[in-house]
PDB file of C-alpha atoms in Angstrom:
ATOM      1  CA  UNK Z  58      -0.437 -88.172 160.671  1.00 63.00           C
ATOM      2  CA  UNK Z  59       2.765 -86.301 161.804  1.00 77.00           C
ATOM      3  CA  UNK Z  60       3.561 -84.971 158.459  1.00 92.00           C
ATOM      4  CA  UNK Z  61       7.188 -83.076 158.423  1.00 95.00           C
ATOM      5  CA  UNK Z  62       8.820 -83.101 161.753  1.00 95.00           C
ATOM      6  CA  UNK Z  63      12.471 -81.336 162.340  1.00 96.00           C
ATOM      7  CA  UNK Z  64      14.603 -81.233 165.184  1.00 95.00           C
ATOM      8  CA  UNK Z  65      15.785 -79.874 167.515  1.00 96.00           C
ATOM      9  CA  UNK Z  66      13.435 -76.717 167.443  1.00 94.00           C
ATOM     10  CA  UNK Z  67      15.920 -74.536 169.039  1.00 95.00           C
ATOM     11  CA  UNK Z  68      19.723 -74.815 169.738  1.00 96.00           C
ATOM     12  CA  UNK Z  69      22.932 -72.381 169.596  1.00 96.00           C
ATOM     13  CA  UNK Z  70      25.913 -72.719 168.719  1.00 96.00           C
ATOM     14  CA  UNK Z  71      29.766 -71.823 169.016  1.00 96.00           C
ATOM     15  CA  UNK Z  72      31.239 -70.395 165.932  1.00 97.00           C
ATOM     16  CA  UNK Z  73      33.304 -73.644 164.362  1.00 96.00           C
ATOM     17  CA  UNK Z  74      30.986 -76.405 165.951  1.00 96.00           C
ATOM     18  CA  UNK Z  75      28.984 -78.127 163.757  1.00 96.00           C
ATOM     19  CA  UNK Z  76      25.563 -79.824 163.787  1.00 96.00           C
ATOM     20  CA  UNK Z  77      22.775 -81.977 162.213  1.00 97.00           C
ATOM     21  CA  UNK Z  78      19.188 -80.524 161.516  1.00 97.00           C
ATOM     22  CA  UNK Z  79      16.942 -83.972 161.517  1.00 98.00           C
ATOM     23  CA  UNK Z  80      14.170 -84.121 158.904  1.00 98.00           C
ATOM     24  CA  UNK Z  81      12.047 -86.473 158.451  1.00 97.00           C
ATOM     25  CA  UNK Z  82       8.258 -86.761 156.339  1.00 97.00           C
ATOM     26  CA  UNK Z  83       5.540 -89.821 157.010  1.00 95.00           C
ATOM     27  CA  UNK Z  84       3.903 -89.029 154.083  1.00 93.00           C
ATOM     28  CA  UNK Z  85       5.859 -91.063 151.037  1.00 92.00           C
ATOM     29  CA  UNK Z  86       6.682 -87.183 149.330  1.00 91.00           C
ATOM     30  CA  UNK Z  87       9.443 -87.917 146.817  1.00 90.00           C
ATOM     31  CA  UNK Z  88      10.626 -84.411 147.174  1.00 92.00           C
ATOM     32  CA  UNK Z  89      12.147 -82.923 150.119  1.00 94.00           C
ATOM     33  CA  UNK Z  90      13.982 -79.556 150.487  1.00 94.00           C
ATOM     34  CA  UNK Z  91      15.409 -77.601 152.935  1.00 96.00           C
ATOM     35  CA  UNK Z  92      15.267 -73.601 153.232  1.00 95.00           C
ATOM     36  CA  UNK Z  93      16.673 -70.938 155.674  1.00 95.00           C
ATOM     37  CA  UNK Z  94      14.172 -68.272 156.673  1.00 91.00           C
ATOM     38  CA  UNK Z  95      15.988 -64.712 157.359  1.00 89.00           C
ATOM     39  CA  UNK Z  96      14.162 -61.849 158.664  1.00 79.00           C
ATOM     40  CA  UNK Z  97      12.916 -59.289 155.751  1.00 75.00           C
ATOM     41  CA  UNK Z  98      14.508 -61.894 153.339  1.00 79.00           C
ATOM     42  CA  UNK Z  99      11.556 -64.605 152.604  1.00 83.00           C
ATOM     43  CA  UNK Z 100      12.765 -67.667 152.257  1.00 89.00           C
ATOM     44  CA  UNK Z 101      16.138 -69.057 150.386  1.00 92.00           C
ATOM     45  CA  UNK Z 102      16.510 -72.565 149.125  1.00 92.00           C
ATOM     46  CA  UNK Z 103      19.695 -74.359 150.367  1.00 95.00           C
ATOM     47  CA  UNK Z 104      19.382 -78.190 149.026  1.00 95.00           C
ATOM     48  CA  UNK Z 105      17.081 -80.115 147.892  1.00 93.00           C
ATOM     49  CA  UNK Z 106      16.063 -83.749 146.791  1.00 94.00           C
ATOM     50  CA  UNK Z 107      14.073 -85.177 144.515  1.00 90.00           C
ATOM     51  CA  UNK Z 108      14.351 -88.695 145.388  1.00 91.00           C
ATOM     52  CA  UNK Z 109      16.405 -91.127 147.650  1.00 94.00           C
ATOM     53  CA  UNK Z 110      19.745 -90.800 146.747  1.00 95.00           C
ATOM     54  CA  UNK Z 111      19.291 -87.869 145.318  1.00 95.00           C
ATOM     55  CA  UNK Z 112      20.135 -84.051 146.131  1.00 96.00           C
ATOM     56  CA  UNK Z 113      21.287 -80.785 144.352  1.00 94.00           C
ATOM     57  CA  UNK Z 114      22.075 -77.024 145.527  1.00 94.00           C
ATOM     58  CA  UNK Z 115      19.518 -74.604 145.907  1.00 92.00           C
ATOM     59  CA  UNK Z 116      20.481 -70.741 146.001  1.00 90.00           C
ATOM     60  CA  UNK Z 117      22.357 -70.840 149.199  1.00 94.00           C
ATOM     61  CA  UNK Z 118      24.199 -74.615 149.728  1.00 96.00           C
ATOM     62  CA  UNK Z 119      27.875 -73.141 150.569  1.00 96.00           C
ATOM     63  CA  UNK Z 120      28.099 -74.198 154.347  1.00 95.00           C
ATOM     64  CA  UNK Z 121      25.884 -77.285 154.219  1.00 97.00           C
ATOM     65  CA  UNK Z 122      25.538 -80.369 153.196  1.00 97.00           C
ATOM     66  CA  UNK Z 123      22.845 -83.345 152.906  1.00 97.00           C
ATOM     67  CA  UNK Z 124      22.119 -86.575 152.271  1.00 96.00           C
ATOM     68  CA  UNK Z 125      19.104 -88.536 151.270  1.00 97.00           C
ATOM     69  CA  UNK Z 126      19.841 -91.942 152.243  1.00 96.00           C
ATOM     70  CA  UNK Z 127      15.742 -93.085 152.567  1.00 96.00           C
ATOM     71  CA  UNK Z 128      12.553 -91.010 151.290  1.00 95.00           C
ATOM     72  CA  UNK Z 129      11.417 -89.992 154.779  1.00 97.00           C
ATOM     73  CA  UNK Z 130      14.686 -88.410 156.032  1.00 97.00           C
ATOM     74  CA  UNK Z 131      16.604 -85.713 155.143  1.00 98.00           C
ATOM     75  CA  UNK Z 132      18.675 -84.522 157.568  1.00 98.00           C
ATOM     76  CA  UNK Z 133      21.031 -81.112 156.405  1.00 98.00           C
ATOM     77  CA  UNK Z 134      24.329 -80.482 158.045  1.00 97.00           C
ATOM     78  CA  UNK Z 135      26.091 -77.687 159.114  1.00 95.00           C
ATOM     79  CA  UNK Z 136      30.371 -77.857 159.024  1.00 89.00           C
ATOM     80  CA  UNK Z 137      32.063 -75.250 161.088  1.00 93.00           C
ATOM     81  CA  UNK Z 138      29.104 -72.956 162.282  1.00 95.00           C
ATOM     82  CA  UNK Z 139      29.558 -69.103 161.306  1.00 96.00           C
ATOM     83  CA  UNK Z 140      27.258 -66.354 162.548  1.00 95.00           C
ATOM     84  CA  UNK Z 141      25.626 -65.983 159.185  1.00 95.00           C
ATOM     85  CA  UNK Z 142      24.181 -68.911 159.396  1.00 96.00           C
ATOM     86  CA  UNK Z 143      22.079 -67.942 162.631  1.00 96.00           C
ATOM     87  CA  UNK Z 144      18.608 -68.473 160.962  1.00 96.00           C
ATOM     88  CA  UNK Z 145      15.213 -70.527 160.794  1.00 94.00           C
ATOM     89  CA  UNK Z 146      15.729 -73.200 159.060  1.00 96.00           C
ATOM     90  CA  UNK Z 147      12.443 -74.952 157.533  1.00 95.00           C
ATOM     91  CA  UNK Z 148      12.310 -78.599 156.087  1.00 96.00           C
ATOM     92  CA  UNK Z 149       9.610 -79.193 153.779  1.00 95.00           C
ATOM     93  CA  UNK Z 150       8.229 -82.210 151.220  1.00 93.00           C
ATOM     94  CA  UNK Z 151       6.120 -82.490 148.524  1.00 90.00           C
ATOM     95  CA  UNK Z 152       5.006 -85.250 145.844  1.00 85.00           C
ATOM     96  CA  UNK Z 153       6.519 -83.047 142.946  1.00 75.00           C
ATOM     97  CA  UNK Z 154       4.734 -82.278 139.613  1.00 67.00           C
ATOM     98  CA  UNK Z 155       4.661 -79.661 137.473  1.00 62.00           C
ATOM     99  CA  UNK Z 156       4.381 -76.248 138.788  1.00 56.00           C
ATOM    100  CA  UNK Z 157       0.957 -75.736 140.122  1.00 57.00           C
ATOM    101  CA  UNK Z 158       0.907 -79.189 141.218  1.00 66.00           C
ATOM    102  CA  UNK Z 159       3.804 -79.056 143.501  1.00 75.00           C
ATOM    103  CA  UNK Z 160       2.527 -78.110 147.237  1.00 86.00           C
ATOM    104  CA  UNK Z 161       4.877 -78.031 149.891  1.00 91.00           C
ATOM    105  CA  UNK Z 162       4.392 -79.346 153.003  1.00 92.00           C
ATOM    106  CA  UNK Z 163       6.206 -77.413 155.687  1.00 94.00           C
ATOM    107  CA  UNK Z 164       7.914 -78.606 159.266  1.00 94.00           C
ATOM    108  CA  UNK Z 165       7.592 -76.305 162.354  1.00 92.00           C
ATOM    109  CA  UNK Z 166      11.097 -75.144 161.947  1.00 93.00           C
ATOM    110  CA  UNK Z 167      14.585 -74.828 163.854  1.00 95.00           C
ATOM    111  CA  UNK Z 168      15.639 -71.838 165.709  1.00 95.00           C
ATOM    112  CA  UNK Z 169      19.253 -72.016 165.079  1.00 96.00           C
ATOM    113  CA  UNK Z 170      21.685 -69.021 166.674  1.00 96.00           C
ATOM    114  CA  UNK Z 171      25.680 -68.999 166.247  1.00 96.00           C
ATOM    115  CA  UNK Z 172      27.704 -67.393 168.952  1.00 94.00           C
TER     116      UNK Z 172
ATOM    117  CA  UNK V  43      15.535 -64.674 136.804  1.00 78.00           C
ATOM    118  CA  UNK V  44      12.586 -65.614 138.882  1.00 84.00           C
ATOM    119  CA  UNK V  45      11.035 -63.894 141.658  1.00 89.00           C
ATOM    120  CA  UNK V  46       8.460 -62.456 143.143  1.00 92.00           C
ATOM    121  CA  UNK V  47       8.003 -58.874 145.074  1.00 93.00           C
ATOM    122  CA  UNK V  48       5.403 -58.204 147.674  1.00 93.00           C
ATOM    123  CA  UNK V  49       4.294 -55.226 150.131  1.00 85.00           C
ATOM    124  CA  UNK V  50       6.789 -54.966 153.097  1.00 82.00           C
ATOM    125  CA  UNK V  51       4.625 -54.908 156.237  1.00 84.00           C
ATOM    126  CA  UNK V  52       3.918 -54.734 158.436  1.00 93.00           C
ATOM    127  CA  UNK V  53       0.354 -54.322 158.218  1.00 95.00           C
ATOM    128  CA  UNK V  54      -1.562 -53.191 160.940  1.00 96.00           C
ATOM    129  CA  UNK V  55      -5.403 -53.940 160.884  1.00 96.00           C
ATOM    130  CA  UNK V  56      -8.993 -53.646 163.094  1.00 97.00           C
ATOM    131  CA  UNK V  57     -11.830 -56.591 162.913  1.00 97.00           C
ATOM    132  CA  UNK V  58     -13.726 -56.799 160.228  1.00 96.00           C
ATOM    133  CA  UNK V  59     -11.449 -54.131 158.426  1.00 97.00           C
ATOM    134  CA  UNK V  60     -10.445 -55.126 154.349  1.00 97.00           C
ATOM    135  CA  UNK V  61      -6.870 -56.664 153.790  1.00 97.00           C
ATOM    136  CA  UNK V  62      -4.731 -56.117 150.691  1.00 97.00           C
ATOM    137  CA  UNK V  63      -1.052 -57.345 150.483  1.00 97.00           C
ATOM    138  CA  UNK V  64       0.674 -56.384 146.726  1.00 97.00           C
ATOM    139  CA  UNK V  65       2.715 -58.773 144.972  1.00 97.00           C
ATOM    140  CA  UNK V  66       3.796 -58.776 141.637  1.00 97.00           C
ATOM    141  CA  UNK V  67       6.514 -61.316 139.852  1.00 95.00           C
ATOM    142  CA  UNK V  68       9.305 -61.418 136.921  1.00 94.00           C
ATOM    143  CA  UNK V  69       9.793 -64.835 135.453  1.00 90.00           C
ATOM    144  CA  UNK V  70      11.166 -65.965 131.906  1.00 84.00           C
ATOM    145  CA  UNK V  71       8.615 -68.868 132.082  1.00 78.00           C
ATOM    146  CA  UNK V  72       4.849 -69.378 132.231  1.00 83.00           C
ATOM    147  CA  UNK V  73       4.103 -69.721 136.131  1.00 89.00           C
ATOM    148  CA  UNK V  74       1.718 -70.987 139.009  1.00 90.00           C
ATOM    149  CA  UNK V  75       1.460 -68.394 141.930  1.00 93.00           C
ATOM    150  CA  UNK V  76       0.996 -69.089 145.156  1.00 94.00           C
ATOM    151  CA  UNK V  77       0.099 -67.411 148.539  1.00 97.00           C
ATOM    152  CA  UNK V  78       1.345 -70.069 151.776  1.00 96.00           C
ATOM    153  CA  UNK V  79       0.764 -68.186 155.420  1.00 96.00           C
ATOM    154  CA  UNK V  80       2.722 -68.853 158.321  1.00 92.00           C
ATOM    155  CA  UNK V  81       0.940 -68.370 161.637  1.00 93.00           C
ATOM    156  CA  UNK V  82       3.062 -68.115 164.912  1.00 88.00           C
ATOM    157  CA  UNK V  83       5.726 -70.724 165.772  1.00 83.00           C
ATOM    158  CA  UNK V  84       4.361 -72.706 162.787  1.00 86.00           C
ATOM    159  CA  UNK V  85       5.503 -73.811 159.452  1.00 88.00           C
ATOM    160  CA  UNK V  86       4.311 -72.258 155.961  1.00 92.00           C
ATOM    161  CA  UNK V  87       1.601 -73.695 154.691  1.00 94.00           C
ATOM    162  CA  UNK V  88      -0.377 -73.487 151.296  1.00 94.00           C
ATOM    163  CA  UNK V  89      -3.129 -70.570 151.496  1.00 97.00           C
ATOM    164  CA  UNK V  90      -4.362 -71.055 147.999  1.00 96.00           C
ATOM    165  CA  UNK V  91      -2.740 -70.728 144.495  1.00 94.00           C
ATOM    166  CA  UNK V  92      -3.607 -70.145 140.836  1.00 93.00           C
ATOM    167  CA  UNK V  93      -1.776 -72.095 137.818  1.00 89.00           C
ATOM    168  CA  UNK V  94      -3.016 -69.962 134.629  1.00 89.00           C
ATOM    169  CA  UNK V  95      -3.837 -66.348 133.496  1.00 92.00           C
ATOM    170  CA  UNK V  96      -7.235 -64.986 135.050  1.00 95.00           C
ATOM    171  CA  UNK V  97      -7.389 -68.325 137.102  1.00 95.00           C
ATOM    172  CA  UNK V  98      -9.156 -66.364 140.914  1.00 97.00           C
ATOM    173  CA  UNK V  99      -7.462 -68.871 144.249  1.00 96.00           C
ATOM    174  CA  UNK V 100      -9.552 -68.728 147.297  1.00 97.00           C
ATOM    175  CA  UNK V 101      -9.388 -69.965 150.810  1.00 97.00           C
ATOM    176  CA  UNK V 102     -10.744 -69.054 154.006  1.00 95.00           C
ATOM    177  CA  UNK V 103     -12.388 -65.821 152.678  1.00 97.00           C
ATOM    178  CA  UNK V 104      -9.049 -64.999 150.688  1.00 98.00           C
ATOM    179  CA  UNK V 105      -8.891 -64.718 146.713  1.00 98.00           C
ATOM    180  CA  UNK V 106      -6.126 -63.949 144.448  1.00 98.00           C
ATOM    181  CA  UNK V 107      -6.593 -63.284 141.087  1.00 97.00           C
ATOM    182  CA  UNK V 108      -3.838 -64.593 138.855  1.00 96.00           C
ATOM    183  CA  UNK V 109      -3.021 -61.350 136.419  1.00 96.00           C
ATOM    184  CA  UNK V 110      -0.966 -61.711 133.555  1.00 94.00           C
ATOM    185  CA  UNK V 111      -1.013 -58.148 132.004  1.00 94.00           C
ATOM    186  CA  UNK V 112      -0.007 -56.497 135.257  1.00 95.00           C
ATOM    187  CA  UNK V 113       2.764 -59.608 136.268  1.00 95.00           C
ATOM    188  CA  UNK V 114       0.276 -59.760 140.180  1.00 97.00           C
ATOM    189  CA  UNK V 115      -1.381 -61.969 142.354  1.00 97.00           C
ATOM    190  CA  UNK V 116      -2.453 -59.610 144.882  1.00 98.00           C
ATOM    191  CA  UNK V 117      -3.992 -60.979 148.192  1.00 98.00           C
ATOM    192  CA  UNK V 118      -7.383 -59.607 149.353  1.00 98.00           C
ATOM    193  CA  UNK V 119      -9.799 -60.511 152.047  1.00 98.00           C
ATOM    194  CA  UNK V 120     -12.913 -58.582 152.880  1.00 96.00           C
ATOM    195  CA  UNK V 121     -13.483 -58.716 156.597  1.00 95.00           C
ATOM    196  CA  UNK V 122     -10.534 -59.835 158.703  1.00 97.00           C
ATOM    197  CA  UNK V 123     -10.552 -61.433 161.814  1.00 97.00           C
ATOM    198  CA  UNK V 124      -7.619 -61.513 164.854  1.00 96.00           C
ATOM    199  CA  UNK V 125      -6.862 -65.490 163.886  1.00 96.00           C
ATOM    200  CA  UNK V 126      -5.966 -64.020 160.458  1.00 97.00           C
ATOM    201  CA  UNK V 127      -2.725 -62.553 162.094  1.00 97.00           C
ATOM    202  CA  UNK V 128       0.223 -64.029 160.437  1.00 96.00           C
ATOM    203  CA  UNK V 129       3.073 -63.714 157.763  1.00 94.00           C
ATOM    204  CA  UNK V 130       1.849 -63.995 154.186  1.00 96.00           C
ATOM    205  CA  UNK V 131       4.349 -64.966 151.800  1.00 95.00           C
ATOM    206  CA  UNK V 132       3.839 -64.564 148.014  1.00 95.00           C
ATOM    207  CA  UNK V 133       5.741 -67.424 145.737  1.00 93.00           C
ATOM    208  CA  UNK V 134       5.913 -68.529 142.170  1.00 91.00           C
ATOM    209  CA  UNK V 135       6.673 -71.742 140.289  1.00 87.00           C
ATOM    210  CA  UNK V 136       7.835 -72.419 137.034  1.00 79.00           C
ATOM    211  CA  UNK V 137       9.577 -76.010 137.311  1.00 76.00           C
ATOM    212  CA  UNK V 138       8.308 -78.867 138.621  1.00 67.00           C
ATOM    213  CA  UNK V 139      10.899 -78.573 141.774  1.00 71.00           C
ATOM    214  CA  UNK V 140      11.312 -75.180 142.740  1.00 76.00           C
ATOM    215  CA  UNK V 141       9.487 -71.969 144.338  1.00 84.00           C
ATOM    216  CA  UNK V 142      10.885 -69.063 144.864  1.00 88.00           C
ATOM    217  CA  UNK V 143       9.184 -66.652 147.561  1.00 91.00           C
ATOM    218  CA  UNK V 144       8.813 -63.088 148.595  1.00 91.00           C
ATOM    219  CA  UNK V 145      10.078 -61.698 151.796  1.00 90.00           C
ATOM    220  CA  UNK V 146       6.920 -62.107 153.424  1.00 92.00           C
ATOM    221  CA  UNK V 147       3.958 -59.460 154.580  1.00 94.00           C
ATOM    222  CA  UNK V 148       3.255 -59.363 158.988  1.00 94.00           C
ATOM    223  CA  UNK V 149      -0.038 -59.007 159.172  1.00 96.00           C
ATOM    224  CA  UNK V 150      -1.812 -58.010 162.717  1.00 97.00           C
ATOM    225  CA  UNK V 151      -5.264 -57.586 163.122  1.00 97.00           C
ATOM    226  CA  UNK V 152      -7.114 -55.861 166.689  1.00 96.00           C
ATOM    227  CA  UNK V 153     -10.053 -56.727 167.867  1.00 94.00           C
TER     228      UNK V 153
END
């Protein structure tokens, strides 16, 4: 059972370039998200979907976009790289449901750096 | 709106030595708190959680009491070991959708 696997797990950048973080989940979770993980900062919510076809802006979308074309992928993409978007980025799925019912299940996470 | 405030770290610790991490949490609704951990190179992952006032989440040897007078789900374990190194991260719920988490406690414990 892979769970949530994301790739690549490391890459850099050039300031302008721009990039695909791959996303996918094995375990028929309706609800998918993605978050960026900066140091001291916890974690911020950039998109998120709650079903194929499907997605809407967390707290920090400008710079990204996704798409949720199937429920196991949900890849995010990154237009014209900037330094401050040098981050971790975690994918993560769930089955939904109200509040206490909703436990995310987390990828290992991409180690993305913008030169 | 919504969010949640725990202890900055990081917290240094020996074997068998007791672990407390604060957090404490503003929201406009009625929600479920969480604690997920992160341990090196991984992902977060659920620790345990608590959905009501007074409700007591344990895991592993960690509880957190869910405390609605004082807004705080503070994390506690009695006797840690050096596999309980990790990031702790505090996070609350009030939709069916979204959590929103603290910035996370570093937590490194000597044998």
């Amino acid at each position: 059972n892979a769970g949530v696997t994301q790739t690549p797990k490391f890459r850099i950048l050039k300031i302008g370039q721009s990039m695909t973080l791959q996303c996918t989940q094995d375990m028929n979770h309706n609800y998918m998200y993605w978050y960026r993980q900066d140091p001291g900062m916890g974690l911020k919510l950039i998109y998120y979907s709650v079903g194929a076809g499907i997605t809407d802006k967390g707290e920090v979308p400008n710079g990204y976009n996704v798409s949720r074309s199937t429920t196991e992928d949900f890849p995010l993409r990154l237009e014209l790289a900037a330094p401050s978007q040098t981050s971790v980025y975690f994918c993560a799925s769930s089955f939904g449901g109200m509040r206490g019912a909703n436990v995310l299940t987390f990828g290992a996470g991409s180690r993305l750096t913008v030169l | 709106g919504d969010s949640v405030t725990q202890m900055e770290g990081p917290v240094t610790l020996s074997e068998e030595a007791f672990l407390t991490i604060n957090c404490t949490y503003t929201a406009t609704g009625y929600p479920s708190l969480f604690w997920y951990v992160q341990y090196p190179g991984e992902g977060l992952q659920l620790l345990l959680k608590a959905t009501k006032a007074d409700d007591k989440g344990s895991n592993k040897g960690f509880e957190a009491t869910y405390r609605k007078e004082t807004t705080s789900f503070h994390l506690e374990k009695g006797s840690v070991q050096v596999s309980d190194s990790a990031v702790y991260f505090c996070a609350l719920s009030v939709n069916d959708y979204k959590l929103s988490f603290g910035a996370g406690t570093t937590v490194t414990v000597r044998a």
